[in-house]
Coordinates of C-alpha atoms in Angstrom, one line a residue:
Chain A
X401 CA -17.0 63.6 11.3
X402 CA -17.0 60.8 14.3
X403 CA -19.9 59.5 12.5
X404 CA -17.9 58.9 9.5
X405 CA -14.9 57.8 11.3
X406 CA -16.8 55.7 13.2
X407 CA -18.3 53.8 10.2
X408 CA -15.2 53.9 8.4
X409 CA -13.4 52.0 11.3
X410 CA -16.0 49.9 11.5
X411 CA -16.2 49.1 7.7
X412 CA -12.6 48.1 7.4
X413 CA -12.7 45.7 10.5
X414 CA -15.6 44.0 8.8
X415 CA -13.6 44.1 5.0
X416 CA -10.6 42.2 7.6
X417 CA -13.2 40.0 9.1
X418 CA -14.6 38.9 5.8
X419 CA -10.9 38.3 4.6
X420 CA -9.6 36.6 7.6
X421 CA -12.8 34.7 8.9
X422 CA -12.8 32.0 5.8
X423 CA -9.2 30.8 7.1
X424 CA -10.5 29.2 9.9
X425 CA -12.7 25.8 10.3
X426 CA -15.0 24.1 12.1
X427 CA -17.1 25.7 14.3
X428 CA -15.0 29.1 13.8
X429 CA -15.8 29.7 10.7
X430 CA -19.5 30.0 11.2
X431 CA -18.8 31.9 14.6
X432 CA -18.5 35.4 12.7
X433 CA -18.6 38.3 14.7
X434 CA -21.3 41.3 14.3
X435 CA -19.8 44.1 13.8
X436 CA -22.1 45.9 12.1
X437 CA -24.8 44.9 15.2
X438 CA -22.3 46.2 17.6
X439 CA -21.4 49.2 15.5
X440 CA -25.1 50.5 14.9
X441 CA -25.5 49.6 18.9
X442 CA -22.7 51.9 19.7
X443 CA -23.9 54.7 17.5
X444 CA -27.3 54.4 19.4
X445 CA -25.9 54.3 22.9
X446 CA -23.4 57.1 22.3
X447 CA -26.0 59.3 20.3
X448 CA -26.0 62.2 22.4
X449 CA -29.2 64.7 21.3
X450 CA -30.1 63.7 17.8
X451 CA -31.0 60.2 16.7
X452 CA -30.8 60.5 13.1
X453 CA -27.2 60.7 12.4
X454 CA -27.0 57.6 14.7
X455 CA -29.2 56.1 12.2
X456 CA -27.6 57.7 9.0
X457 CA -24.5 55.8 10.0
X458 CA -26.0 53.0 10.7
X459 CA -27.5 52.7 7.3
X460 CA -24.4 53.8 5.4
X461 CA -22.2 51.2 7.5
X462 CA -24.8 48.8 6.8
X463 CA -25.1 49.4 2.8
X464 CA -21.5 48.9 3.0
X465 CA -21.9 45.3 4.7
X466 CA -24.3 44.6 2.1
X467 CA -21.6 45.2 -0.7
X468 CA -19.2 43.2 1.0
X469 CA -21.0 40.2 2.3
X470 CA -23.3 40.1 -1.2
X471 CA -26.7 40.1 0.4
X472 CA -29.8 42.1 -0.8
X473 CA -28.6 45.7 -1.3
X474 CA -30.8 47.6 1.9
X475 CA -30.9 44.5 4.2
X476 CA -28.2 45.0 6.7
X477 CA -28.9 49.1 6.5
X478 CA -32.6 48.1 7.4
X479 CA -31.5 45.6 10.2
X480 CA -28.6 48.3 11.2
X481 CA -30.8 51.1 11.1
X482 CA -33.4 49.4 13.7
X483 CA -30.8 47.7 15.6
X484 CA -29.6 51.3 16.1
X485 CA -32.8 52.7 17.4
X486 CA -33.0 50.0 20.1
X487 CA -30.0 50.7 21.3
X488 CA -31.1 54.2 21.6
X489 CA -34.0 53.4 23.0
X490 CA -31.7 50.7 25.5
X491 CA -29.8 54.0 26.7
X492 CA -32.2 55.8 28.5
X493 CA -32.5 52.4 30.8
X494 CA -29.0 50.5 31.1
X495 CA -25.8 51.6 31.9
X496 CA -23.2 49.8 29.5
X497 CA -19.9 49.8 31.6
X498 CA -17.1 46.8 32.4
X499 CA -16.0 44.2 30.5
X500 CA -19.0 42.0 31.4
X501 CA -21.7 44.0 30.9
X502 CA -20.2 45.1 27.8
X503 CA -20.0 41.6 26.6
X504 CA -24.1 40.9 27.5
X505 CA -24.8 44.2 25.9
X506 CA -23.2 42.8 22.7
X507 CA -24.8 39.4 23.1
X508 CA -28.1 41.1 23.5
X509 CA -27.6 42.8 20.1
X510 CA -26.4 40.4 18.4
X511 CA -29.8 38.7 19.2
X512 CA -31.6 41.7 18.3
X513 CA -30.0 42.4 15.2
X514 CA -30.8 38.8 14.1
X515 CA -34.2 38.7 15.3
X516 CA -34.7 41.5 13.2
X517 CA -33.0 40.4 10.2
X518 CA -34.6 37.1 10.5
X519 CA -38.0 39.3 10.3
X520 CA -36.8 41.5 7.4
X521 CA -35.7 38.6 5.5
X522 CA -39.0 36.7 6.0
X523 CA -41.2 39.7 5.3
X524 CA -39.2 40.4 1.8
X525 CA -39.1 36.8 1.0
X526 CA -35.0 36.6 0.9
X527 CA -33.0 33.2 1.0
X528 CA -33.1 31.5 4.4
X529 CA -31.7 28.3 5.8
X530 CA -34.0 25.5 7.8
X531 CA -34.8 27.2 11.1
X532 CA -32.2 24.6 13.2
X533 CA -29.7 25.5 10.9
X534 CA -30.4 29.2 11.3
X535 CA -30.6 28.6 15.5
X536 CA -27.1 27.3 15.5
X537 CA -25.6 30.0 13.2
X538 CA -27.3 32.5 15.8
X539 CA -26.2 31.3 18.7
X540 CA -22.7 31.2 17.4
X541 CA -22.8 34.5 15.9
X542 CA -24.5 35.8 19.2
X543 CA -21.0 34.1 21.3
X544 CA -18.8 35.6 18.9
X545 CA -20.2 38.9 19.0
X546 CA -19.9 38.8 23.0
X547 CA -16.1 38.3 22.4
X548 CA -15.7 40.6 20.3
X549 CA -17.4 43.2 21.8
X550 CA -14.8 44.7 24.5
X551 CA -12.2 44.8 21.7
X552 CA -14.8 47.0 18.9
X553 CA -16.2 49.0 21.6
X554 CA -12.5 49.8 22.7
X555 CA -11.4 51.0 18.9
X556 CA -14.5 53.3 19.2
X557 CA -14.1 54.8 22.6
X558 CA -10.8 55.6 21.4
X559 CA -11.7 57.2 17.8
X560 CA -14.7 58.9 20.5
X561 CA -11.5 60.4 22.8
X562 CA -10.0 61.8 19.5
X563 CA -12.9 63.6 18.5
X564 CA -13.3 64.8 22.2
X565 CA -13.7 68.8 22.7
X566 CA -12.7 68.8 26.0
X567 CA -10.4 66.6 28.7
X568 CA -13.5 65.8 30.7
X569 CA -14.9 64.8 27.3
X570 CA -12.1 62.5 26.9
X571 CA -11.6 60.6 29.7
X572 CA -15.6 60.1 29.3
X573 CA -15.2 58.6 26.2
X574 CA -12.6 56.8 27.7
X575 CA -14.5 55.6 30.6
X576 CA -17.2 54.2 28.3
X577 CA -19.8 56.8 29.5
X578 CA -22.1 58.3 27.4
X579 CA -22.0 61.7 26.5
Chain B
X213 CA -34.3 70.5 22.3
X214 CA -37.4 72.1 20.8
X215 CA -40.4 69.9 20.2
X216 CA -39.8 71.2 16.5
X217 CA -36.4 69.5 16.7
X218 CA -37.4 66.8 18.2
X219 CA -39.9 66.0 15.5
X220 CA -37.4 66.9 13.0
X221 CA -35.0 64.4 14.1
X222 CA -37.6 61.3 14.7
X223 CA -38.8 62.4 11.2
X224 CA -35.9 62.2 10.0
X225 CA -34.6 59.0 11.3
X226 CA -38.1 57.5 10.3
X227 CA -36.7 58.6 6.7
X228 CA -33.5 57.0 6.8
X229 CA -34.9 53.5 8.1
X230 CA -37.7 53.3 5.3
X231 CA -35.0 54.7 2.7
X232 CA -33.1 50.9 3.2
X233 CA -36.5 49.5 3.3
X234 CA -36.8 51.1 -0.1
X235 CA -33.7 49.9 -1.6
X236 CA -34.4 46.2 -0.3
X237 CA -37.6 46.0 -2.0
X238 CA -35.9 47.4 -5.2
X239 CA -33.2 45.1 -5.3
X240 CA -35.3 41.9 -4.2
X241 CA -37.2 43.4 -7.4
X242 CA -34.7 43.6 -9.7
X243 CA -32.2 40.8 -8.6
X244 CA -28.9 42.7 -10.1
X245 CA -26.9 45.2 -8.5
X246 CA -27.8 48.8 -9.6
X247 CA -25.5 51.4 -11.1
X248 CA -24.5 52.7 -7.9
X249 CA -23.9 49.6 -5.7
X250 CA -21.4 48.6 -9.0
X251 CA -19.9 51.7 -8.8
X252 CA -19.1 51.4 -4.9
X253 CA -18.3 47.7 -5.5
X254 CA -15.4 49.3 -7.7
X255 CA -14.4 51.6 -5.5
X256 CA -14.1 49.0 -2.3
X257 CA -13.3 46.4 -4.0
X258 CA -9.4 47.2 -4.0
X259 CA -9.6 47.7 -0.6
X260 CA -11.3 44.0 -0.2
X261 CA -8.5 42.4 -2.0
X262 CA -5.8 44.6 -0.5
X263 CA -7.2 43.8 2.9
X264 CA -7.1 40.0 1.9
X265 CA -3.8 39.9 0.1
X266 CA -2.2 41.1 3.6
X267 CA -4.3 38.5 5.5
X268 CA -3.7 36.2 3.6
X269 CA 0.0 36.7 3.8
X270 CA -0.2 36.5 7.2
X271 CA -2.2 33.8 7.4
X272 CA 0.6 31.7 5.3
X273 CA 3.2 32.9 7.3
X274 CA 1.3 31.6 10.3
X275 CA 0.3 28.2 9.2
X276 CA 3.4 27.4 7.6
X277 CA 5.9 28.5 10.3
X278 CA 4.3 29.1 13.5
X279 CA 1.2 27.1 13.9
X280 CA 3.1 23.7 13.3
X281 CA 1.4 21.9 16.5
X282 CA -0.3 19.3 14.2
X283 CA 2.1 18.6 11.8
X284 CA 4.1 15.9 13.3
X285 CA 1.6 13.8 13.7
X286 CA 0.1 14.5 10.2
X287 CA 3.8 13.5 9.2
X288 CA 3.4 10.4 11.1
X289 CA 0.3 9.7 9.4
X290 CA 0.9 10.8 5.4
X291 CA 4.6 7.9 6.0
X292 CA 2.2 5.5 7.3
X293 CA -0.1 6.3 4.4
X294 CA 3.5 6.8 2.2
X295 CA 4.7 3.5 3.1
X296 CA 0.9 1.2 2.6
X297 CA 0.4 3.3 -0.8
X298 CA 4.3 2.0 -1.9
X299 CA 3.3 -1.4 -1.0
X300 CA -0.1 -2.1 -2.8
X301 CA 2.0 -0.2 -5.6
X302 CA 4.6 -2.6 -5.5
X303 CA 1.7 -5.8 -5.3
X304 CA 0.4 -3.7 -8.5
X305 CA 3.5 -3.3 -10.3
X306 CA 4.2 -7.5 -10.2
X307 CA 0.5 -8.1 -11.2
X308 CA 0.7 -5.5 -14.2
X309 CA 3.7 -7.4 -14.9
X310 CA 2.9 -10.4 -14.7
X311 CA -0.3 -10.2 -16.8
X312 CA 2.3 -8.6 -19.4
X313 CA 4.1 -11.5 -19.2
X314 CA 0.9 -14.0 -19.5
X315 CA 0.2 -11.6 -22.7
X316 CA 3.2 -11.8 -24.4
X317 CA 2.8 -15.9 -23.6
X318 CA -0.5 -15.8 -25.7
X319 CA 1.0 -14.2 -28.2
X320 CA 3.8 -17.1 -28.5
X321 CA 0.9 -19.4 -28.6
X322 CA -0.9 -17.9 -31.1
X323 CA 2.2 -17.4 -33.1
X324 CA 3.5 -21.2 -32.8
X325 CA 0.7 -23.7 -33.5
X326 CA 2.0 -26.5 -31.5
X327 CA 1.7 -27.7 -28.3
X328 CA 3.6 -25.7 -25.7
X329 CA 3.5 -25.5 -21.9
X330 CA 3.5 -22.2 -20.4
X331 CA 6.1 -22.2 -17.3
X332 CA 7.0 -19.4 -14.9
X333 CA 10.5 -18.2 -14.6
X334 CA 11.8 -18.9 -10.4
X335 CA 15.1 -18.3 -10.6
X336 CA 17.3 -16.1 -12.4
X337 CA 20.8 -16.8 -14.1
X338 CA 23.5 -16.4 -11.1
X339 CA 26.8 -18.2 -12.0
X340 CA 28.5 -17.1 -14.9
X341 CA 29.9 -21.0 -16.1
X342 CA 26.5 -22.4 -15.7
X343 CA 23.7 -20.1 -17.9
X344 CA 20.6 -21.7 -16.3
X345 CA 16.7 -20.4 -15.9
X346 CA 14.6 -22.2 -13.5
X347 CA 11.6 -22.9 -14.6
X348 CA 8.6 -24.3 -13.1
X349 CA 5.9 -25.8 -15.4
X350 CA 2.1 -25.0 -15.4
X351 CA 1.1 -28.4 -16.6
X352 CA 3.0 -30.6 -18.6
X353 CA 4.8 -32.4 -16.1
X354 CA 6.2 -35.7 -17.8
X355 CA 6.2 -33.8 -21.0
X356 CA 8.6 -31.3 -20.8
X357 CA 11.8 -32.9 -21.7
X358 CA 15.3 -32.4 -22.4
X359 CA 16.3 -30.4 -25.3
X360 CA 13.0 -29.0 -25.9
X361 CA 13.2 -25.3 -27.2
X362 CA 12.0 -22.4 -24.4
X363 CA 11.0 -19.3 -26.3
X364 CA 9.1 -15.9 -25.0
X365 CA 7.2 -13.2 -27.8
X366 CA 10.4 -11.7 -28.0
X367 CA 12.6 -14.5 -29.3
X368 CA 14.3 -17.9 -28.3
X369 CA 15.8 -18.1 -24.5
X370 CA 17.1 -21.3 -24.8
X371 CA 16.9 -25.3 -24.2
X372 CA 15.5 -27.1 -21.2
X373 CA 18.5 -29.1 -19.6
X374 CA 17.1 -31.2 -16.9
X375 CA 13.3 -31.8 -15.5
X376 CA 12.6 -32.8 -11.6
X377 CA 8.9 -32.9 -11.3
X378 CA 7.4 -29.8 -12.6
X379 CA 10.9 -28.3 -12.5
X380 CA 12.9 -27.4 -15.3
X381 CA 17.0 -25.7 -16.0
X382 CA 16.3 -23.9 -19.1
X383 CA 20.2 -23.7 -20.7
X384 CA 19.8 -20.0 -22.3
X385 CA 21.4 -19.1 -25.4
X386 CA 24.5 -17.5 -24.0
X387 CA 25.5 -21.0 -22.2
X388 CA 28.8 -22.3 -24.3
X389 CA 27.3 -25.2 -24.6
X390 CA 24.2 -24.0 -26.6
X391 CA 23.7 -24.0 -30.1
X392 CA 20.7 -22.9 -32.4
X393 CA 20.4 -22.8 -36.1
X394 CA 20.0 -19.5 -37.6
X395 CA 20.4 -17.4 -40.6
X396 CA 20.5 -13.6 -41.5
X397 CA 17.5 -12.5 -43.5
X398 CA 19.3 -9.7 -44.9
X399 CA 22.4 -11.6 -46.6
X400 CA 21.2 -15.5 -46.0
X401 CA 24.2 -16.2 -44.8
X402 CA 23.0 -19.1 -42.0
X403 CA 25.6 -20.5 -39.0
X404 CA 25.5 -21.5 -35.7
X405 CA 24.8 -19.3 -32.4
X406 CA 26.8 -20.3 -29.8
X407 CA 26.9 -18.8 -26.0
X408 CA 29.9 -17.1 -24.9
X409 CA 29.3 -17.5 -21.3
X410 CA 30.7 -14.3 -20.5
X411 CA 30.1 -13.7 -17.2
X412 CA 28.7 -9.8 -17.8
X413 CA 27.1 -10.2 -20.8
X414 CA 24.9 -12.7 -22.0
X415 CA 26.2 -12.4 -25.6
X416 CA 26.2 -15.2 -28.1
X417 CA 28.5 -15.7 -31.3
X418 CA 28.5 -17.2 -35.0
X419 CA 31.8 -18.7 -35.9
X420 CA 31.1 -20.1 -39.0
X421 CA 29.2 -17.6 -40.7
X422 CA 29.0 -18.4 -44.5
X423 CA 29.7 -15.2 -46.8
X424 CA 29.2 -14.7 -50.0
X425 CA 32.4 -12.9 -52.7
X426 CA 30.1 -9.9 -52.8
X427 CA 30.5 -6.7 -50.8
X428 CA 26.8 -6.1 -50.2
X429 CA 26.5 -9.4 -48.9
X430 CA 28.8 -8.5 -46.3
X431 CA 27.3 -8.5 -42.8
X432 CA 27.1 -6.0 -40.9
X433 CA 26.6 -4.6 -37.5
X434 CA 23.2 -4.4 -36.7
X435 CA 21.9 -7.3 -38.9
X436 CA 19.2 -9.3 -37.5
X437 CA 19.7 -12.9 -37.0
X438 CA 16.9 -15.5 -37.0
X439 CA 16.1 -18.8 -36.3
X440 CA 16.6 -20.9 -39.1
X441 CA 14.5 -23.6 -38.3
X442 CA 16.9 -26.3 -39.3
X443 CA 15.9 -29.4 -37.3
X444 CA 12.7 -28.4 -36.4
X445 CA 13.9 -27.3 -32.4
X446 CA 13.1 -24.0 -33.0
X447 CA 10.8 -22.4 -35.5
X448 CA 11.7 -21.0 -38.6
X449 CA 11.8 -17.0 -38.1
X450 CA 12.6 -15.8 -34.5
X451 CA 14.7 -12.9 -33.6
X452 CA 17.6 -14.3 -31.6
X453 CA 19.5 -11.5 -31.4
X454 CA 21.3 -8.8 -33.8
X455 CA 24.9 -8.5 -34.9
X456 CA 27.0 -6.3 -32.3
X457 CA 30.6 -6.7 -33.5
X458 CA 32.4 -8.7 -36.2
X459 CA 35.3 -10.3 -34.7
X460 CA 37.0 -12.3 -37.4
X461 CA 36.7 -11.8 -41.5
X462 CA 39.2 -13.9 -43.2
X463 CA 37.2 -14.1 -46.7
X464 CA 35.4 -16.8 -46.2
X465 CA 33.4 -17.0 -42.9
X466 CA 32.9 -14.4 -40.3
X467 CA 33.3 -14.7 -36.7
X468 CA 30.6 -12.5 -35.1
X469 CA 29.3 -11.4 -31.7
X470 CA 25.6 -11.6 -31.3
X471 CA 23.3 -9.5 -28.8
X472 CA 20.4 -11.7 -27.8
X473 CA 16.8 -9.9 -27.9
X474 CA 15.9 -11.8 -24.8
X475 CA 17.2 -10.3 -21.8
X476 CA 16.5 -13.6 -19.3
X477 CA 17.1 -11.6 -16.4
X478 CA 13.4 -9.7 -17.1
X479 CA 12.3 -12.8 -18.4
X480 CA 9.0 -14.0 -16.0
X481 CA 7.4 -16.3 -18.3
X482 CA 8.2 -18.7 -21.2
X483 CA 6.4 -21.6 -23.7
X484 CA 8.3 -24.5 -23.7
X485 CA 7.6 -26.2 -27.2
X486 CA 6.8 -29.7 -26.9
X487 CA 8.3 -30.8 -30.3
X488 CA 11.8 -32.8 -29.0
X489 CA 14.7 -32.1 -31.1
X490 CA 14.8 -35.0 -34.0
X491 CA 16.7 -38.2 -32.1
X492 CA 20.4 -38.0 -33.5
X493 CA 21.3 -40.2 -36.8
X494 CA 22.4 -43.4 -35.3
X495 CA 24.1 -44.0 -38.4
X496 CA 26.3 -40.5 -38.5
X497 CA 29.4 -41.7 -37.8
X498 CA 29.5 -44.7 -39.9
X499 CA 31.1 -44.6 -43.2
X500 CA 28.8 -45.1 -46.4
X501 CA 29.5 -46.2 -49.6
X502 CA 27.4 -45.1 -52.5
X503 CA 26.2 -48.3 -54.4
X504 CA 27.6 -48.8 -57.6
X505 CA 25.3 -47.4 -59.8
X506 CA 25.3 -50.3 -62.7
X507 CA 26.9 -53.4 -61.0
X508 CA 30.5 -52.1 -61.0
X509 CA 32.2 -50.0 -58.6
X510 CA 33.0 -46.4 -59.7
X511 CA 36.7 -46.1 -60.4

């Protein structure tokens, strides 16, 4: 059930993203946050025992993407789905707490999530740009993500607090620490 | 967590990632969306354009009220823009005109195969005694002379009055002291157009205006009057103008009020016609006899 809340929340931020994102111009409008990235990164941080319903989500949120944004059905589940497991993977190391570290954390996904994409998209022969034009989109996709990334992982500590069994639980969730 | 569990879960994550992998390669495949993904693009798709009908909104409400930071000086810019647009428009506007003019001057030519000099109208009709157009010639100059007949395509304007250089005063039709030859095609009844010099109108008259006994003959408001082309000023055939009220029927002759066809205030351009009026009779006011037709004198 936080899974699916989780991705729900997640999917209607990106449907406002998608709406909202094409009203601005210049460099904005290429500067498009990753939510997805940063979703499927939380999922993996926050996965507590089990990995897979991490990954389920991930997948589902990232079909959804797809649908929205028009790209190969399977491509952002793939890249959401990996970009999930080394966030998982991330956990056992980092410790992803204050605004600052919060925002590399995000920049660091955002990376990895187009790294990976970038590799998927190659490997299944799907459109891609000329590789400057693809570096720029990157890094402004990677700033925007950074932004962004205090205000998503906010939304889903708090959704995290709601599903919370116990007041410890909660204030954890709170706090940003994982379970 | 068992090792069973363990292995349970990785195998199962392992599932779900090559699942996507599975539908990419399918879809990169086929190219179209399959049943499902249409089906869910039903389903969401509401919500997209829900979700952009209220951003949208907002994003109007923003741009047109709040976020005005820019617009003064885009103001600034689109009346500087305004005010250079109005002014090549205006530049435009006299050209077209003027090439309209230069048209309708062809035309004339074409129409009238004598000589003619083309002239360009400089100054407009401004005291109501005097009905005078200011020409000044294109070529011509020694050859445009008094009394010579100034038409456009759209009828007769008038007489020159005086030449200075490659100046000319046209006299226009609605000067008193005008006079053309004319006739109306419809009863032939022919007379004399005269100026009024009104001083808001620049009607003309026919005072003499031969009738004939019968009723259809009659003329009528409306009816066109031409030039007659008695005396060779003007050519036979020109639309001077059309009847606008009769003023005086006492059996014999009409009086009636004339609306020239030329308006000279919109006039830019005329053809002056270089055949002079024929030199007056010398001999007109002198009395003649008749000779006597067989030595004597009739009784």
């Amino acid at each position: 059930m936080r899974s699916a809340s989780l991705v729900l929340a997640a999917y209607i931020m990106c449907v406002i993203v998608a709406a909202s994102w094409r009203m601005f111009g210049g460099v904005l409008h290429d500067a498009v946050p990753d939510l997805g990235a940063l979703t499927a990164a939380y999922l993996g941080l926050t996965a507590r025992r089990d990995v897979a319903p991490a990954v389920g989500a991930s997948v589902v949120l990232g079909y959804l993407i797809d649908l929205i944004s028009g790209a190969p059905p399977g491509l952002s589940a793939l890249v959401l789905a990996l970009t999930g497991l080394v966030a998982r993977a991330v956990q056992q190391r980092i410790f992803v707490r204050g605004k600052v570290m919060t925002m590399a954390f995000s920049a660091f996904v955002a990376l990895v999530a187009w790294v990976i994409a970038f590799v998927v998209r190659v490997l299944y022969h799907a459109s891609r740009a000329d590789l400057v034009l693809e570096l720029r989109h990157a890094a402004l996709v990677i700033v925007a993500t950074a932004l962004a990334g205090n205000l998503v992982w906010r939304v889903f500590r708090r959704i995290d607090a709601a599903f919370a069994r116990t007041a410890r639980e909660r204030d954890a969730a709170l706090e940003g620490l994982a379970p | 967590m068992t090792l069973r569990r363990r292995l349970l879960d990785w195998s199962l994550a392992a599932v779900l990632v090559i699942l996507p992998a599975l539908v990419l390669r399918a879809s990169m495949a086929r190219g179209t969306p399959s049943g499902l993904d249409t089906a869910l693009l039903r389903i969401t798709a509401p919500l997209e354009a829900g979700v952009s009908w209220v951003v949208e909104g907002i994003g109007g409400v923003w741009s047109r009220y709040v976020a005005l930071v820019d617009v003064e000086d885009e103001n600034r810019e689109l009346r500087a823009d305004n005010e250079s647009l109005r002014k090549q428009l205006a530049v435009m506007t006299r050209r077209a005109f003027d090439i309209s003019a230069l048209e309708d001057l062809a035309v004339v030519k074409h129409q009238n195969p004598v000589d003619t000099v083309g002239a360009r109208v400089i100054g407009a009709p401004l005291s109501p005694q005097l009905r005078v157009l200011r020409l000044r010639l294109d070529r011509g100059e020694g050859e445009v002379l008094p009394e010579q007949a100034v038409i456009t395509s759209a009828g007769p304007v008038g007489r020159i009055g005086t030449v200075f250089g490659p100046y000319a005063d046209v006299r226009l039709l609605s000067d008193p002291d005008s006079t053309i030859d004319v006739v109306l095609p419809r009863t032939g009844g022919i007379g004399k157009l005269k100026g009024l010099g009104r001083p808001d109108t620049y009607a003309c008259w026919i005072r003499w205006l031969d009738r004939s006994a019968t009723a259809d003959t009659k003329v009528q408001v409306g009816d066109e009057v031409v030039t007659s082309g008695v005396h060779g000023d003007f050519p036979a055939g020109l639309l001077a103008g059309k009847i606008s009220k009769i003023l005086r029927d006492d059996g014999m002759f009409q009086e009636v009020e004339v609306e020239p066809t030329v308006d000279p205030s919109r006039v830019r351009a005329v053809m002056v016609l270089l055949a002079p009026r024929p030199p007056a009779d010398p001999d007109a006011k002198v009395k003649k006899h008749s000779e006597p037709a067989f030595g004597g004198r009739p009784l």
